[in-house]
Short mmCIF file of C-alpha atoms and ligand atoms in Angstrom, two decimals:
data_model
loop_
_atom_site.label_atom_id
_atom_site.label_comp_id
_atom_site.label_asym_id
_atom_site.label_seq_id
_atom_site.Cartn_x
_atom_site.Cartn_y
_atom_site.Cartn_z
CA MET K 983 36.09 12.17 -4.68
CA ALA K 984 33.04 12.76 -6.80
CA TYR K 985 32.26 10.58 -9.50
CA GLU K 986 30.40 12.81 -12.39
CA HIS K 987 29.98 10.23 -15.23
CA ALA K 988 28.76 6.73 -15.27
CA ASN K 989 31.13 3.81 -15.53
CA PRO K 990 31.15 3.10 -19.17
CA GLU K 991 30.89 -0.53 -18.94
CA LEU K 992 28.02 -0.18 -16.68
CA LEU K 993 26.45 2.40 -18.83
CA ALA K 994 26.60 0.28 -21.98
CA ARG K 995 25.05 -2.62 -20.00
CA SER K 996 22.28 -0.41 -18.93
CA ILE K 997 21.49 0.38 -22.32
CA THR K 998 20.84 -3.20 -23.09
CA ALA K 999 19.01 -3.70 -19.99
CA LEU K 1000 16.63 -0.75 -21.16
CA GLU K 1001 15.91 -2.67 -24.25
CA ALA K 1002 14.84 -5.55 -22.53
CA VAL K 1003 11.80 -3.34 -21.04
CA PRO K 1004 8.66 -4.57 -22.67
CA ALA K 1005 6.18 -2.13 -24.68
CA SER K 1006 2.87 -2.08 -23.19
CA LYS K 1007 0.22 -4.67 -24.57
CA LEU K 1008 -2.60 -2.09 -24.06
CA THR K 1009 -3.03 0.24 -26.83
CA GLY K 1010 -5.40 3.03 -25.92
CA THR K 1011 -3.36 5.85 -25.03
CA GLN K 1012 -3.36 9.54 -25.37
CA GLY K 1013 0.21 10.49 -26.04
CA ASP K 1014 3.39 9.22 -24.51
CA ILE K 1015 5.13 10.20 -21.23
CA GLY K 1016 9.05 10.72 -21.27
CA VAL K 1017 11.05 8.87 -18.53
CA ASP K 1018 14.15 10.76 -17.58
CA ASP K 1019 17.49 9.61 -15.65
CA PRO K 1020 17.76 11.97 -12.88
CA ALA K 1021 21.43 11.74 -12.67
CA THR K 1022 21.81 13.23 -16.02
CA GLY K 1023 18.41 14.78 -16.93
CA GLU K 1024 18.50 13.04 -20.34
CA GLN K 1025 15.26 11.22 -21.55
CA ILE K 1026 16.03 7.32 -21.55
CA ALA K 1027 12.49 6.10 -22.54
CA THR K 1028 8.64 6.86 -23.16
CA ILE K 1029 5.63 5.00 -21.62
CA PRO K 1030 2.27 5.26 -23.00
CA ASN K 1031 -0.21 7.57 -21.52
CA HIS K 1032 -2.88 5.19 -20.78
CA THR K 1033 -6.59 6.39 -21.10
CA VAL K 1034 -9.37 5.96 -18.68
CA GLU K 1035 -11.01 3.65 -21.11
CA THR K 1036 -7.54 1.74 -21.14
CA ALA K 1037 -7.67 1.21 -17.53
CA LEU K 1038 -11.24 0.10 -17.30
CA GLU K 1039 -10.01 -2.33 -20.18
CA ALA K 1040 -7.39 -3.79 -18.03
CA VAL K 1041 -9.75 -3.95 -14.97
CA GLY K 1042 -11.73 -6.33 -17.22
CA LEU K 1043 -8.91 -8.28 -18.32
CA ALA K 1044 -7.32 -8.77 -15.02
CA ASP K 1045 -10.53 -9.56 -13.46
CA ALA K 1046 -11.33 -12.18 -15.76
CA ALA K 1047 -8.01 -13.78 -15.47
CA GLY K 1048 -8.03 -13.30 -11.80
CA LYS K 1049 -11.31 -15.56 -11.82
CA LEU K 1050 -9.59 -18.45 -13.15
CA TRP K 1051 -6.55 -17.73 -11.20
CA ALA K 1052 -8.90 -18.05 -7.91
CA LYS K 1053 -9.60 -21.41 -8.94
CA THR K 1054 -6.06 -22.88 -8.87
CA THR K 1055 -4.61 -24.64 -5.89
CA PRO K 1056 -2.61 -22.95 -3.17
CA ARG K 1057 0.61 -25.26 -4.12
CA HIS K 1058 0.38 -24.45 -8.00
CA ARG K 1059 0.11 -20.64 -6.95
CA SER K 1060 3.36 -21.42 -4.68
CA ASP K 1061 4.93 -23.13 -7.59
CA VAL K 1062 4.63 -20.16 -9.91
CA LEU K 1063 5.79 -17.83 -7.18
CA HIS K 1064 8.69 -19.83 -6.50
CA ALA K 1065 9.61 -19.85 -10.27
CA VAL K 1066 8.99 -16.02 -10.55
CA TYR K 1067 11.63 -15.67 -7.62
CA ALA K 1068 14.08 -17.56 -9.69
CA LYS K 1069 13.45 -15.66 -12.52
CA LEU K 1070 13.73 -12.39 -10.95
CA ILE K 1071 17.42 -13.50 -9.33
CA GLU K 1072 18.55 -14.67 -12.89
CA ASN K 1073 17.54 -10.97 -14.14
CA ARG K 1074 18.87 -9.19 -11.21
CA GLU K 1075 21.58 -7.42 -13.18
CA ASN K 1076 18.81 -6.38 -15.60
CA LEU K 1077 16.51 -5.07 -13.21
CA ALA K 1078 19.12 -3.32 -10.89
CA LEU K 1079 20.53 -1.47 -13.94
CA VAL K 1080 16.89 -0.30 -15.24
CA MET K 1081 16.03 0.69 -11.59
CA SER K 1082 19.17 2.77 -11.36
CA ARG K 1083 18.76 4.54 -14.56
CA GLU K 1084 15.42 5.57 -14.02
CA MET K 1085 15.70 6.42 -10.40
CA GLY K 1086 18.89 7.22 -9.54
CA LYS K 1087 19.59 4.62 -7.22
CA PRO K 1088 23.33 3.69 -6.59
CA ILE K 1089 23.92 0.67 -8.31
CA ASN K 1090 25.13 -1.46 -5.16
CA GLU K 1091 21.75 -0.67 -3.45
CA ALA K 1092 19.68 -1.24 -6.56
CA TYR K 1093 21.34 -4.77 -6.58
CA GLY K 1094 20.19 -4.85 -2.66
CA GLU K 1095 16.37 -3.83 -3.87
CA VAL K 1096 16.18 -6.45 -6.39
CA GLN K 1097 17.06 -9.27 -3.78
CA TYR K 1098 14.57 -7.46 -1.32
CA ALA K 1099 11.92 -7.39 -3.82
CA ALA K 1100 12.26 -10.97 -4.98
CA ASP K 1101 12.43 -11.92 -1.25
CA TYR K 1102 8.88 -11.05 -0.96
CA VAL K 1103 7.76 -13.35 -3.75
CA ARG K 1104 9.81 -16.07 -2.18
CA TRP K 1105 8.05 -15.19 1.28
CA PHE K 1106 4.55 -15.07 -0.22
CA ALA K 1107 5.19 -18.32 -2.13
CA GLU K 1108 5.61 -19.92 1.26
CA GLU K 1109 2.60 -18.29 2.75
CA ALA K 1110 0.24 -19.09 -0.21
CA LEU K 1111 0.17 -22.42 1.51
CA ARG K 1112 -0.98 -21.11 4.63
CA ALA K 1113 -4.14 -19.31 3.98
CA GLY K 1114 -5.43 -20.19 7.12
CA GLY K 1115 -9.17 -20.91 8.42
CA SER K 1116 -10.54 -22.63 11.43
CA TYR K 1117 -12.98 -25.18 12.16
CA ARG K 1118 -14.63 -25.11 16.04
CA GLU K 1119 -17.45 -25.94 18.06
CA ALA K 1120 -20.10 -23.31 18.69
CA PRO K 1121 -19.77 -21.89 22.35
CA ALA K 1122 -23.26 -23.15 23.21
CA GLY K 1123 -22.55 -26.58 21.25
CA GLY K 1124 -24.93 -28.12 18.42
CA ALA K 1125 -23.19 -26.31 15.68
CA THR K 1126 -19.80 -26.34 14.00
CA MET K 1127 -18.11 -22.99 12.67
CA ILE K 1128 -16.09 -23.07 9.70
CA THR K 1129 -13.97 -20.14 8.37
CA LEU K 1130 -12.27 -20.11 5.40
CA ARG K 1131 -9.89 -17.41 4.03
CA GLY K 1132 -10.53 -16.66 0.28
CA PRO K 1133 -8.97 -14.03 -2.45
CA VAL K 1134 -10.46 -10.79 -1.92
CA GLY K 1135 -10.76 -10.38 -5.56
CA LEU K 1136 -9.37 -7.75 -8.20
CA SER K 1137 -6.70 -5.55 -6.85
CA VAL K 1138 -5.45 -2.08 -7.85
CA LEU K 1139 -1.97 -1.35 -6.60
CA ILE K 1140 -0.83 2.04 -6.81
CA THR K 1141 3.19 2.28 -6.04
CA PRO K 1142 5.73 5.19 -5.54
CA TRP K 1143 8.77 5.79 -6.96
CA ASN K 1144 11.24 5.42 -4.46
CA PHE K 1145 11.53 1.57 -4.34
CA PRO K 1146 10.07 0.80 -7.91
CA MET K 1147 10.48 -3.03 -7.58
CA ALA K 1148 10.20 -3.73 -3.93
CA MET K 1149 6.91 -1.93 -3.60
CA ALA K 1150 5.48 -3.50 -6.69
CA THR K 1151 6.50 -7.09 -5.44
CA ARG K 1152 5.50 -6.32 -1.68
CA LYS K 1153 1.72 -6.06 -3.50
CA LEU K 1154 1.89 -8.41 -6.25
CA ALA K 1155 3.39 -11.18 -4.34
CA PRO K 1156 0.49 -11.52 -1.66
CA ALA K 1157 -2.02 -10.83 -4.03
CA LEU K 1158 -1.00 -13.48 -6.26
CA ALA K 1159 -0.46 -15.68 -3.44
CA ALA K 1160 -3.97 -15.26 -2.41
CA GLY K 1161 -5.57 -15.75 -5.50
CA CYS K 1162 -6.20 -12.12 -6.93
CA GLY K 1163 -5.62 -10.70 -10.14
CA ALA K 1164 -4.02 -7.13 -10.42
CA VAL K 1165 -3.85 -3.71 -12.04
CA VAL K 1166 -0.81 -2.06 -11.08
CA LYS K 1167 -0.18 1.75 -11.58
CA PRO K 1168 3.53 2.75 -10.80
CA ALA K 1169 4.91 6.31 -10.68
CA THR K 1170 5.30 7.79 -14.00
CA LEU K 1171 8.86 8.78 -12.79
CA THR K 1172 10.16 5.02 -12.43
CA PRO K 1173 7.52 2.90 -14.62
CA LEU K 1174 10.28 0.96 -16.14
CA THR K 1175 11.28 -1.64 -13.30
CA THR K 1176 7.45 -2.44 -13.25
CA TYR K 1177 7.14 -3.25 -16.87
CA LEU K 1178 10.21 -5.45 -16.88
CA THR K 1179 9.39 -7.14 -13.55
CA VAL K 1180 5.73 -7.91 -14.74
CA LYS K 1181 7.11 -9.38 -17.86
CA LEU K 1182 9.57 -11.73 -15.75
CA PHE K 1183 6.55 -12.80 -13.70
CA GLU K 1184 4.89 -14.01 -16.98
CA GLU K 1185 7.91 -15.64 -18.37
CA ALA K 1186 8.04 -17.56 -14.97
CA GLY K 1187 4.21 -18.68 -15.67
CA VAL K 1188 1.86 -16.32 -14.42
CA PRO K 1189 -0.81 -16.28 -16.65
CA GLU K 1190 -1.09 -13.48 -19.07
CA GLY K 1191 -3.52 -10.93 -18.44
CA LEU K 1192 -3.51 -11.71 -14.65
CA ILE K 1193 -1.21 -8.74 -13.85
CA GLN K 1194 -2.04 -5.38 -16.01
CA VAL K 1195 0.28 -2.34 -15.84
CA ILE K 1196 -1.27 1.10 -16.27
CA THR K 1197 0.81 3.97 -16.62
CA THR K 1198 -0.94 7.54 -16.89
CA GLY K 1199 -0.02 11.22 -16.33
CA SER K 1200 -3.77 11.55 -15.04
CA ALA K 1201 -3.49 9.82 -11.96
CA SER K 1202 -6.75 11.09 -10.01
CA ALA K 1203 -8.77 10.48 -13.16
CA PHE K 1204 -7.39 7.00 -13.07
CA SER K 1205 -8.24 6.20 -9.42
CA SER K 1206 -11.62 7.97 -9.69
CA ALA K 1207 -12.61 5.73 -12.55
CA VAL K 1208 -11.42 2.20 -11.52
CA LEU K 1209 -12.44 2.66 -7.78
CA ALA K 1210 -15.92 3.35 -9.02
CA ASP K 1211 -15.81 0.16 -10.70
CA GLU K 1212 -17.59 -2.57 -8.85
CA ARG K 1213 -15.13 -5.32 -10.19
CA VAL K 1214 -12.24 -3.59 -8.11
CA ARG K 1215 -12.44 -5.10 -4.55
CA LYS K 1216 -8.92 -3.98 -3.17
CA VAL K 1217 -6.76 -1.07 -3.51
CA SER K 1218 -3.45 -1.07 -2.11
CA PHE K 1219 -1.41 2.24 -2.06
CA THR K 1220 1.98 3.28 -1.06
CA GLY K 1221 2.77 7.03 -1.07
CA SER K 1222 2.07 10.38 0.56
CA THR K 1223 -0.74 10.64 3.07
CA PRO K 1224 -2.76 13.14 1.21
CA VAL K 1225 -3.04 10.95 -1.68
CA GLY K 1226 -3.77 7.99 0.51
CA ALA K 1227 -6.63 10.14 1.92
CA ALA K 1228 -8.20 10.78 -1.22
CA LEU K 1229 -8.12 7.28 -2.22
CA MET K 1230 -9.71 6.10 0.93
CA GLU K 1231 -12.67 8.58 0.17
CA LEU K 1232 -13.05 6.95 -3.15
CA ALA K 1233 -12.73 3.61 -2.22
CA GLY K 1234 -15.28 3.98 0.77
CA LYS K 1235 -18.09 4.91 -1.74
CA ASN K 1236 -17.86 1.19 -2.95
CA ILE K 1237 -16.83 -0.24 0.35
CA ILE K 1238 -13.39 -1.33 -1.02
CA LYS K 1239 -10.99 -3.01 1.22
CA SER K 1240 -7.92 -0.75 1.38
CA SER K 1241 -4.28 -0.96 2.78
CA MET K 1242 -2.42 2.34 2.86
CA GLU K 1243 1.50 2.71 3.25
CA LEU K 1244 1.74 6.45 3.78
CA GLY K 1245 4.17 9.15 4.71
CA GLY K 1246 6.47 9.47 7.87
CA ASN K 1247 8.26 11.71 10.17
CA ALA K 1248 10.52 9.29 11.93
CA PRO K 1249 11.95 10.46 15.21
CA LEU K 1250 15.41 8.74 16.16
CA LEU K 1251 16.50 9.15 19.60
CA ILE K 1252 20.04 8.71 21.16
CA PHE K 1253 20.66 8.31 24.54
CA ASP K 1254 23.87 9.24 26.42
CA ASP K 1255 24.52 5.58 27.01
CA ALA K 1256 24.58 4.57 23.32
CA ASP K 1257 27.59 3.24 21.51
CA LEU K 1258 28.85 5.72 19.53
CA GLU K 1259 30.01 3.72 16.75
CA ARG K 1260 27.07 1.59 16.24
CA THR K 1261 24.75 4.82 16.65
CA ILE K 1262 26.60 6.58 13.69
CA ASP K 1263 26.32 3.49 11.41
CA GLY K 1264 22.86 2.99 12.47
CA VAL K 1265 21.87 6.97 11.84
CA ILE K 1266 23.73 6.77 8.58
CA LEU K 1267 21.93 3.70 7.26
CA SER K 1268 18.59 5.03 8.34
CA LYS K 1269 19.08 8.44 7.07
CA MET K 1270 20.95 7.95 3.97
CA ARG K 1271 19.59 4.68 2.55
CA ASN K 1272 18.04 5.66 -1.17
CA GLY K 1273 19.78 9.16 -0.94
CA GLY K 1274 17.26 9.76 2.47
CA GLN K 1275 14.44 9.01 0.14
CA THR K 1276 12.70 6.25 2.29
CA CYS K 1277 9.29 6.50 4.20
CA VAL K 1278 11.27 5.35 7.21
CA SER K 1279 14.28 7.55 7.04
CA ALA K 1280 15.42 9.26 10.35
CA ASN K 1281 13.72 12.72 9.74
CA ARG K 1282 14.18 14.30 13.26
CA ILE K 1283 17.14 13.30 15.12
CA LEU K 1284 17.20 13.86 18.78
CA VAL K 1285 20.39 13.30 20.79
CA GLN K 1286 20.84 13.50 24.45
CA GLU K 1287 23.04 16.37 25.66
CA GLY K 1288 25.97 14.06 26.93
CA ILE K 1289 26.74 12.46 23.62
CA ALA K 1290 25.42 15.20 21.44
CA ASP K 1291 28.84 16.89 20.43
CA ALA K 1292 30.82 13.50 20.02
CA PHE K 1293 27.97 12.43 17.91
CA LEU K 1294 27.56 15.52 15.95
CA GLU K 1295 31.34 15.27 15.19
CA GLY K 1296 31.57 11.64 14.00
CA PHE K 1297 28.34 11.95 12.13
CA THR K 1298 29.33 14.97 10.31
CA GLU K 1299 32.62 13.55 9.55
CA ARG K 1300 30.92 10.41 7.94
CA MET K 1301 28.28 12.55 5.76
CA ALA K 1302 30.82 14.82 4.34
CA GLY K 1303 32.96 11.63 3.48
CA LEU K 1304 30.06 10.03 1.43
CA VAL K 1305 30.95 9.43 -2.31
CA ARG K 1306 28.50 11.17 -4.44
CA GLY K 1307 28.06 10.93 -8.01
CA ASN K 1308 26.32 8.99 -11.07
CA PRO K 1309 24.77 6.00 -9.46
CA LEU K 1310 26.24 3.72 -12.36
CA ASN K 1311 29.58 3.48 -10.28
CA THR K 1312 30.03 1.04 -7.83
CA GLU K 1313 31.91 3.71 -5.47
CA VAL K 1314 28.92 5.83 -5.11
CA GLU K 1315 27.34 6.04 -2.14
CA LEU K 1316 24.89 9.07 -2.58
CA GLY K 1317 23.22 9.45 -6.12
CA PRO K 1318 20.75 12.25 -7.42
CA VAL K 1319 17.52 12.89 -5.84
CA VAL K 1320 14.42 12.16 -8.07
CA ASP K 1321 13.94 15.19 -9.88
CA HIS K 1322 14.54 19.13 -9.76
CA ARG K 1323 11.37 19.68 -7.57
CA ALA K 1324 12.95 17.57 -5.00
CA VAL K 1325 16.36 19.84 -5.19
CA GLU K 1326 14.34 22.86 -4.81
CA ARG K 1327 12.14 21.52 -1.76
CA LEU K 1328 15.48 20.51 -0.12
CA GLN K 1329 17.01 23.92 -0.76
CA HIS K 1330 14.22 25.52 0.65
CA LEU K 1331 13.94 23.41 4.07
CA VAL K 1332 17.91 24.10 4.54
CA ASP K 1333 17.48 27.96 4.03
CA ASP K 1334 14.59 28.21 6.17
CA ALA K 1335 16.23 26.14 9.01
CA VAL K 1336 19.40 28.32 8.67
CA ALA K 1337 17.37 31.42 8.69
CA LYS K 1338 15.59 30.45 11.81
CA GLY K 1339 19.09 29.48 13.48
CA ALA K 1340 19.89 25.94 12.84
CA ASP K 1341 23.84 25.24 12.55
CA LEU K 1342 24.79 24.18 9.07
CA ARG K 1343 27.68 21.52 9.95
CA THR K 1344 27.99 20.49 6.35
CA GLY K 1345 26.71 20.30 2.82
CA GLY K 1346 23.60 22.79 2.39
CA SER K 1347 23.35 23.44 -1.20
CA ALA K 1348 22.30 21.82 -4.76
CA VAL K 1349 25.19 20.62 -6.68
CA SER K 1350 25.27 22.36 -10.02
CA GLY K 1351 25.67 20.73 -13.55
CA PRO K 1352 23.49 18.11 -15.10
CA GLY K 1353 21.14 15.94 -12.84
CA HIS K 1354 19.46 16.37 -9.61
CA PHE K 1355 22.12 16.45 -6.98
CA PHE K 1356 21.94 17.54 -3.46
CA GLU K 1357 24.70 17.62 -0.80
CA ALA K 1358 24.80 15.34 2.14
CA THR K 1359 23.83 18.02 4.56
CA VAL K 1360 24.19 18.16 8.57
CA LEU K 1361 21.95 20.73 10.23
CA ALA K 1362 22.46 20.97 14.15
CA ASP K 1363 20.56 22.69 16.94
CA VAL K 1364 17.49 22.97 14.60
CA PRO K 1365 14.91 25.49 16.07
CA ALA K 1366 11.15 23.87 16.78
CA ASP K 1367 9.55 26.28 14.43
CA ALA K 1368 11.92 25.31 11.47
CA GLU K 1369 9.74 23.62 8.52
CA ILE K 1370 12.17 20.73 8.48
CA THR K 1371 11.07 19.54 11.74
CA THR K 1372 7.30 19.08 10.59
CA THR K 1373 8.07 18.27 6.90
CA GLU K 1374 9.03 14.64 5.53
CA ILE K 1375 12.49 15.60 4.48
CA PHE K 1376 12.91 12.82 1.46
CA GLY K 1377 16.56 13.64 0.51
CA PRO K 1378 20.03 13.72 2.14
CA VAL K 1379 19.63 16.32 4.81
CA SER K 1380 19.58 15.52 8.41
CA SER K 1381 18.01 17.56 11.02
CA ILE K 1382 19.27 17.00 14.70
CA THR K 1383 18.36 18.38 17.89
CA ARG K 1384 19.57 18.40 21.77
CA PHE K 1385 17.14 16.90 24.56
CA LYS K 1386 17.60 16.65 28.29
CA THR K 1387 15.32 13.98 29.56
CA GLN K 1388 13.85 10.88 28.32
CA GLU K 1389 10.22 12.61 28.75
CA GLU K 1390 11.20 15.50 26.99
CA ALA K 1391 12.44 13.33 24.03
CA ILE K 1392 9.58 11.16 23.76
CA ALA K 1393 7.03 14.23 24.01
CA GLN K 1394 8.95 15.61 21.18
CA ALA K 1395 9.00 12.51 19.15
CA ASN K 1396 5.33 11.74 19.64
CA ASP K 1397 4.36 15.16 18.45
CA THR K 1398 3.46 14.62 14.85
CA CYS K 1399 0.31 13.21 13.09
CA PHE K 1400 2.65 10.82 11.59
CA GLY K 1401 3.62 7.00 13.09
CA LEU K 1402 5.49 5.13 10.60
CA ALA K 1403 8.87 4.30 12.16
CA GLY K 1404 10.82 5.08 15.04
CA TYR K 1405 14.47 4.19 16.05
CA VAL K 1406 16.13 4.22 19.69
CA PHE K 1407 19.91 3.80 20.31
CA THR K 1408 20.83 2.92 23.90
CA GLU K 1409 22.68 0.39 25.54
CA SER K 1410 19.93 -0.13 28.29
CA LEU K 1411 17.79 -3.05 27.23
CA ASP K 1412 14.99 -1.54 29.79
CA ARG K 1413 15.18 1.80 28.25
CA ALA K 1414 15.27 0.43 24.81
CA LEU K 1415 12.17 -1.37 25.47
CA ASN K 1416 10.23 1.24 27.39
CA VAL K 1417 10.89 3.86 25.06
CA ALA K 1418 10.20 1.43 21.96
CA GLU K 1419 6.47 0.62 23.73
CA THR K 1420 5.99 4.53 24.23
CA LEU K 1421 6.70 5.79 20.60
CA GLU K 1422 3.79 6.18 18.72
CA THR K 1423 4.92 4.59 15.54
CA GLY K 1424 4.07 0.96 13.74
CA MET K 1425 7.51 0.05 13.71
CA VAL K 1426 10.79 0.81 16.09
CA GLY K 1427 14.47 0.17 15.31
CA ILE K 1428 16.54 -0.82 18.45
CA ASN K 1429 20.31 0.19 17.85
CA GLN K 1430 19.92 -0.25 14.21
CA GLY K 1431 18.63 1.75 11.24
CA MET K 1432 17.19 -0.61 8.92
CA LEU K 1433 13.57 -1.97 9.68
CA SER K 1434 12.53 -3.79 6.56
CA ASN K 1435 12.11 -7.22 6.46
CA VAL K 1436 9.92 -9.61 4.57
CA ALA K 1437 8.97 -11.54 7.43
CA ALA K 1438 7.88 -8.47 9.56
CA PRO K 1439 4.59 -6.52 9.42
CA PHE K 1440 5.78 -3.09 7.87
CA GLY K 1441 3.10 -0.30 8.37
CA GLY K 1442 2.44 2.48 10.32
CA VAL K 1443 -0.30 4.08 12.56
CA LYS K 1444 -1.94 7.41 12.91
CA GLN K 1445 -1.68 9.25 9.64
CA SER K 1446 0.95 7.01 8.28
CA GLY K 1447 -1.45 4.16 7.14
CA ILE K 1448 -3.69 1.19 7.70
CA GLY K 1449 -2.81 -2.42 6.98
CA ARG K 1450 0.49 -4.12 6.99
CA GLU K 1451 2.52 -5.48 4.21
CA GLY K 1452 4.85 -8.44 4.46
CA SER K 1453 4.80 -11.17 7.14
CA SER K 1454 1.52 -13.03 7.41
CA GLU K 1455 -0.64 -10.15 7.84
CA GLY K 1456 0.47 -9.10 4.42
CA LEU K 1457 -1.44 -12.10 2.87
CA GLU K 1458 -4.78 -11.38 5.09
CA GLU K 1459 -4.85 -8.09 3.43
CA TYR K 1460 -5.71 -9.72 0.09
CA GLN K 1461 -8.29 -12.28 1.57
CA GLU K 1462 -11.66 -11.99 3.10
CA VAL K 1463 -13.00 -14.32 5.72
CA ARG K 1464 -15.95 -16.24 5.18
CA TYR K 1465 -17.84 -18.29 7.88
CA PHE K 1466 -20.28 -21.37 7.58
CA ASN K 1467 -22.57 -22.61 10.39
CA VAL K 1468 -23.13 -26.31 10.31
CA THR K 1469 -25.94 -27.49 12.68
CA ARG K 1470 -25.01 -30.91 14.23
CA ARG K 1471 -27.62 -33.40 15.61
CA GLU K 1472 -26.31 -34.86 18.70
CA THR K 1473 -26.37 -38.40 17.75
CA TYR K 1474 -25.97 -39.83 14.26
P1 NAD C 1187 2.69 10.10 -4.09
O1 NAD C 1187 1.72 10.04 -3.45
O2 NAD C 1187 2.81 11.52 -4.96
O3 NAD C 1187 2.66 9.00 -5.37
C1 NAD C 1187 2.45 7.74 -5.12
C2 NAD C 1187 1.78 6.98 -6.23
O4 NAD C 1187 0.41 7.41 -6.26
C3 NAD C 1187 2.45 7.36 -7.57
O5 NAD C 1187 2.17 6.39 -8.36
C4 NAD C 1187 1.57 8.48 -8.18
O6 NAD C 1187 1.40 8.50 -9.64
C5 NAD C 1187 0.08 7.88 -7.43
N1 NAD C 1187 -0.78 9.08 -7.25
C6 NAD C 1187 -0.86 10.32 -6.73
N2 NAD C 1187 -2.04 11.20 -6.83
C7 NAD C 1187 -3.12 9.87 -7.12
C8 NAD C 1187 -4.03 9.84 -7.17
N3 NAD C 1187 -4.94 10.99 -7.01
N4 NAD C 1187 -4.80 8.65 -7.33
C9 NAD C 1187 -4.28 7.65 -7.60
N5 NAD C 1187 -3.04 7.70 -7.91
C10 NAD C 1187 -2.24 8.87 -7.47
O7 NAD C 1187 4.07 9.61 -3.36
P2 NAD C 1187 5.31 9.87 -4.05
O8 NAD C 1187 6.13 11.09 -4.17
O9 NAD C 1187 5.53 8.96 -5.24
O10 NAD C 1187 6.04 8.86 -2.95
C11 NAD C 1187 6.63 9.43 -1.87
C12 NAD C 1187 5.63 9.35 -0.58
O11 NAD C 1187 5.46 7.87 -0.47
C13 NAD C 1187 6.34 9.77 0.68
O12 NAD C 1187 5.49 10.42 1.50
C14 NAD C 1187 6.53 8.25 1.51
O13 NAD C 1187 6.88 8.45 2.71
C15 NAD C 1187 5.69 7.40 0.85
N6 NAD C 1187 6.30 6.15 1.03
C16 NAD C 1187 5.37 5.49 1.93
C17 NAD C 1187 5.92 4.11 2.17
C18 NAD C 1187 5.28 3.10 3.38
O14 NAD C 1187 5.46 1.86 3.16
N7 NAD C 1187 4.79 3.79 4.28
C19 NAD C 1187 6.96 3.41 1.36
C20 NAD C 1187 7.56 4.36 0.53
C21 NAD C 1187 6.96 5.54 0.23
#
């Protein structure tokens, strides 16, 4: 069954939720930008198109507030972040509804993202108390060496549209825990969740001005100006690899500390000895969470010959049975993709693969009607020269090939410039660990399709990024180590 329309009650509540999104306090704009609901194409809000001068004003305000915030105690920052966690949870319904409307995430997944996003705040409320540092004797004696971890300073945080809340809190929470002010620039497709989230941070006790939100249709003018400003000491970006590379170049000019969470091309390896049911559950989760629009989504599914037919049959049945429709229905499992360009890109990738000989098992087409929907699609025996094998799919289309040996599968898996996530399905612990260690990725899921965890260091190798988010490493990204050398007399 397909749900074409929103559940009327949820729709009414979403309108109230959209009314709770605050207007920007920054007034320097060059017109407005419309925000659309990808499930209907309808415009649901407008946001200011801030000028470069406004962005620099925001840098000044957040920098001034950040200098005061840096002087607060770790306990104070921790207490404020705990209050923010409680406030976000208290407002989970409004946050989920706004996110669902602007991004198209099925409402149940949106509730999940609110919890996940808030969990980063709770995690870093705890980490704020463990800023680190050391006290030790110099190896040759005669001196004591003290290291201190302090806030890096004003941080520019640039987030993508696919996890509008979690990508913001994964950066904001460690920045605030470390003692930094922040300028956040959300994607123009999904700015409303950020505006609402930051308002709730302030209601919970984060000083006004410490977090500035800039929305702009001129992203490159924004980054060129703010990263040339010497008050900015940190840039954290989540998005595509080409934009990450451009930002690193700009950051390099001012020696700005950078964290880059970039694109992926995740291989998912299924061996003959895998548990079929557990594997299909894991692949559905990895491939189809957020409609396949995650950076860790299984992009190339490699199946060993002995299990391939059974896997393809079971997986295709599950994909074909997914409930598609307006995300404001609790039954819906597959919402729209983010915009019409995504639909066109997916259609091109599918058509190219089929023209080159891939076997289309289910789906394969854009859905006509309002909104930007694409069918859950299974492509089997995809040839190596199909564009889909080297492109980040970012949608509900799965690309599957068969392999004979472990060596062949690993060579294929590592044959990419990306290295964010990988997955292994096997009942052999030896094989799981051997393959996991050989995959050139920052993260590996073993017999499961969901990697993210606030306590884990999230990030990639190769062209998938630099730096880690979450875990204790996530706090260090917003700190600088300083060192004091104290000469000591032997007798005193
Ligand atoms: P994108 O790179 O187009 O945009 C991301 C953000 O950067 C947006 O806010 C955009 O406005 C901004 N931006 C674009 N050009 C800019 C510039 N020159 N200067 C400053 N900001 C600029 O990516 P997207 O389409 O929004 O997101 C999808 C991409 O993000 C995918 O490649 C995905 O893999 C990646 N992603 C990575 C992670 C991760 O943790 N590694 C997580 C989520 C998404």
